[in-house]
Amino acid sequence: MRTYHCFWLLFWAGQPHQSFLSPLSKRTSGFPEKEKVLVLSGNSRRDLHRSKRSWMWNQFFLLEEYTGTDYQYVGKLHSDQDKGDGSLKYILSGDGAGDLFIINENTGDIQATKRLDREEKPVYILRAQAINRRTGRPVEPESEFIIKIHDINDNEPMFTKDVYNASIPEMSDVGTFVVQVTATDADDPTYGNSAKVVYSILQGQPYFSVESETGIIKTALLNMDRENREQYQVVIQAKDMGGQMGGLSGTTTVNITLTDVNDNPPRFPQSTYQFRAPESTPLDSPVGRIKANDADVDENAEIEYSITEGDGYDMFGITTDKDTQEGIITVKKALDFENKNLYVLKVEATNTHVDPRFLYLGPFKDSATVRIQVEDVDEPPMFSRPAYIMEVKEDVPLNSVIGTVTAQDPDAAKNPVKYSVDRHTDMDRVFNINSGNGSIFTSKPLDRETLLWHNITVIAAEINNPKQSSRVPVFIKVLDVNDNAPEFAMFYETFVCENAKAEQLIQTLSAVDKDDSYNGHQFSFSLAPEAASSSNFTLQDNRDNTAGIFTRKTRYNRHETSTYFLPVVISDNDYPIQSSTETVTIRVCACDHRGKMLSCNAEALIHPTGLSTGALIAILLCIIILLVTVVLFAALRRQRKKEPLIISKEDIRDNIVSYNDEGGGEEDTQAFDIGTLRNPEAIDDNKLRRDIVPETLFMPRRTATARDNTDVRDFINQRLKENDTDPTAPPYDSLATYAYEGNGSVAESLSSLESVTTDGDQDYDYLSDWGPRFKKLADMYGSMDSDKDS
């Protein structure tokens, strides 16, 4: 194609005086079949033949991927107005004008400055115009033309995926679809075979094949077995140019996995298994594990185990471990070495998911023989029964045997056994057992009415190994004997009216018996012999375990006899016959004509078990009086006021406060310095007392001396501040008293206590100069000076 283009361009260049350019109308021909002229006249455009003042072309063709060093020549523009004198100027505009495409403004030659790629842009639309250089006016109307980029095979086929993953079941038929791969070519599919892709397989034969046109991969080998090979890697090539020589190609990888199907039956690795189990193995405990191998995976390898036959068919069971696909043999019934020490089982393993397509490969199950050896262990004694029930009469003599338990060592050694009673079940030690033969006997009297059943536990232990022991419950029922006499069902206390008539019923009696009667109780009632003839009442037995008391005379006098005690004898009909004498209390009371009681010991009849009304009223009054007393006492305590220390201002009396502090006596001259209280300026260093041990380790605090002309308020504030900051001060409120009257007084201090702080004698003559008010004081201190001088 490049040869045709060059030829056409050279041919056009060889006819410089022609006024038209003949383009290619088809790719397969270098020249058009019929010359076409584009006539441009004003604003109208028509296709004419050989018309003047017209462009004689409409499109150019250019190959892509030009590799030359010079600019690629596209074509030449020429106008019939061009006289060759350079008066015309050619202008190019549109796609890529001035950048990709340039034009010689004098000659109209068009060149491509860069290598073009059809896959990026296949068509460029440009506009050409010729203008007068001097005037700048167009001599031809602007015309549009096209530059088409011819394709070359410069793109290899590209697959949509770098790696394909696919899977098919194993044992698939030949031609089974696996996956379809797709490759695309960026070249022009309408031009030649540059974009025609053909598929072929480079790797993966003879297992798989690919259709050359569609890219469909299929199986090519029969019965591919996953257990032999699971993964396959297939390389597919896509080549353009229809697969011809020189075409470009691309490849992709297809990873194909064979999925599992159930085409392998389970197989035991050995035909016989042997296990050992102690006869003391608990029920449902595992004895051993067996496993059949299955080359399949997942659900195709699931196995179900079963025991099909054998002498231990009912003694053992087997289950499947879902995680390991093992068969777990367990104990279903208790083992006994002495009875049977070897069991033979036939175990079968079967696939749970069978594929009917592969039944021709054989049965999907396998069987194996399991031999279980029972081992002897030292077992505890075994009782002949799981429980014993015994009966004994309640009047049986002590040490009487009531029954026997039997236990023996099941081992071949047949060790001797000793018996004992678990005292936690017989705390009162009512029963005992012979340690040698297991006979149980009574050790205390029995009473059915107190306890009907005795449930005890008997222990049987080997003499040589007491740790080997077993227990059995023994239920002992105490049988009844007629050892209890009947008695009244309740305490009977009744009354009879003074105006009662003879043969009048005043009370019906009934009786109970603690003993048990198989045929029902039958009681008989009668008066005691001593009251049968002299009694004022009669007793009638109703033969239904009840009796009635009747009056024997017409009238009764409560003033003569207020109470009658009637003895009644009650007997049963069991053997031996038991009887008792019960007493009925009968009070004589005054009654009205209807027989309603009016007076007698009515309170006792109405409240036989409670207090009388008078007693209840007395108790209630006592409680009320007690509550009133408590309330009054509390009120007085609240109204009580604390008397003041001084009742009135006129009541001034001495108050003595005892501190229980013994002073130092006459020799104590440093205990208290009262002068410092009066005159702060006379304060000396603090001194410790000599008569007591110091109570603190703090250094004595030195009080600052009051300044001259210090006001009393300032003095007190200063002392208050000192006490607040004093670390030796007590942790409770204290009262500090100061007799400071301030500095600057005309009379200065009037206290004689201050004299103890001075060494010289005082001169009191100045007191007589103070006037008549101080005369008495001057006489007193003047007389003291006189005595002192004498």
mmCIF file with all atom_site columns, C-alpha atoms in Angstrom, residues 171 261-267 296 350-365:
data_model
loop_
_atom_site.group_PDB
_atom_site.id
_atom_site.type_symbol
_atom_site.label_atom_id
_atom_site.label_alt_id
_atom_site.label_comp_id
_atom_site.label_asym_id
_atom_site.label_entity_id
_atom_site.label_seq_id
_atom_site.pdbx_PDB_ins_code
_atom_site.Cartn_x
_atom_site.Cartn_y
_atom_site.Cartn_z
_atom_site.occupancy
_atom_site.B_iso_or_equiv
_atom_site.pdbx_formal_charge
_atom_site.auth_seq_id
_atom_site.auth_comp_id
_atom_site.auth_asym_id
_atom_site.auth_atom_id
_atom_site.pdbx_PDB_model_num
ATOM 1  C CA . MET A 1 171 ? -13.687 -38.174 35.377 1.00 0.00 ? 171 MET A CA 1
ATOM 2  C CA . VAL A 1 261 ? -16.429 -36.790 42.863 1.00 0.00 ? 261 VAL A CA 1
ATOM 3  C CA . ASN A 1 262 ? -17.108 -39.898 44.888 1.00 0.00 ? 262 ASN A CA 1
ATOM 4  C CA . ASP A 1 263 ? -15.269 -42.369 42.723 1.00 0.00 ? 263 ASP A CA 1
ATOM 5  C CA . ASN A 1 264 ? -13.279 -44.090 45.503 1.00 0.00 ? 264 ASN A CA 1
ATOM 6  C CA . PRO A 1 265 ? -14.775 -46.427 48.109 1.00 0.00 ? 265 PRO A CA 1
ATOM 7  C CA . PRO A 1 266 ? -13.479 -46.467 51.709 1.00 0.00 ? 266 PRO A CA 1
ATOM 8  C CA . ARG A 1 267 ? -10.768 -49.008 52.474 1.00 0.00 ? 267 ARG A CA 1
ATOM 9  C CA . ASP A 1 296 ? -11.945 -38.524 48.100 1.00 0.00 ? 296 ASP A CA 1
ATOM 10 C CA . THR A 1 350 ? -19.795 -47.138 54.111 1.00 0.00 ? 350 THR A CA 1
ATOM 11 C CA . ASN A 1 351 ? -19.805 -43.876 52.194 1.00 0.00 ? 351 ASN A CA 1
ATOM 12 C CA . THR A 1 352 ? -22.775 -41.697 53.113 1.00 0.00 ? 352 THR A CA 1
ATOM 13 C CA . HIS A 1 353 ? -22.903 -39.919 49.693 1.00 0.00 ? 353 HIS A CA 1
ATOM 14 C CA . VAL A 1 354 ? -22.726 -42.388 46.833 1.00 0.00 ? 354 VAL A CA 1
ATOM 15 C CA . ASP A 1 355 ? -22.613 -41.207 43.194 1.00 0.00 ? 355 ASP A CA 1
ATOM 16 C CA . PRO A 1 356 ? -24.669 -43.602 41.039 1.00 0.00 ? 356 PRO A CA 1
ATOM 17 C CA . ARG A 1 357 ? -22.484 -42.843 37.997 1.00 0.00 ? 357 ARG A CA 1
ATOM 18 C CA . PHE A 1 358 ? -19.576 -44.716 39.558 1.00 0.00 ? 358 PHE A CA 1
ATOM 19 C CA . LEU A 1 359 ? -21.312 -47.729 41.035 1.00 0.00 ? 359 LEU A CA 1
ATOM 20 C CA . TYR A 1 360 ? -19.683 -49.768 38.319 1.00 0.00 ? 360 TYR A CA 1
ATOM 21 C CA . LEU A 1 361 ? -16.375 -49.257 40.156 1.00 0.00 ? 361 LEU A CA 1
ATOM 22 C CA . GLY A 1 362 ? -17.580 -51.574 42.929 1.00 0.00 ? 362 GLY A CA 1
ATOM 23 C CA . PRO A 1 363 ? -19.390 -51.386 46.299 1.00 0.00 ? 363 PRO A CA 1
ATOM 24 C CA . PHE A 1 364 ? -18.556 -48.236 48.214 1.00 0.00 ? 364 PHE A CA 1
ATOM 25 C CA . LYS A 1 365 ? -17.981 -49.988 51.545 1.00 0.00 ? 365 LYS A CA 1
#
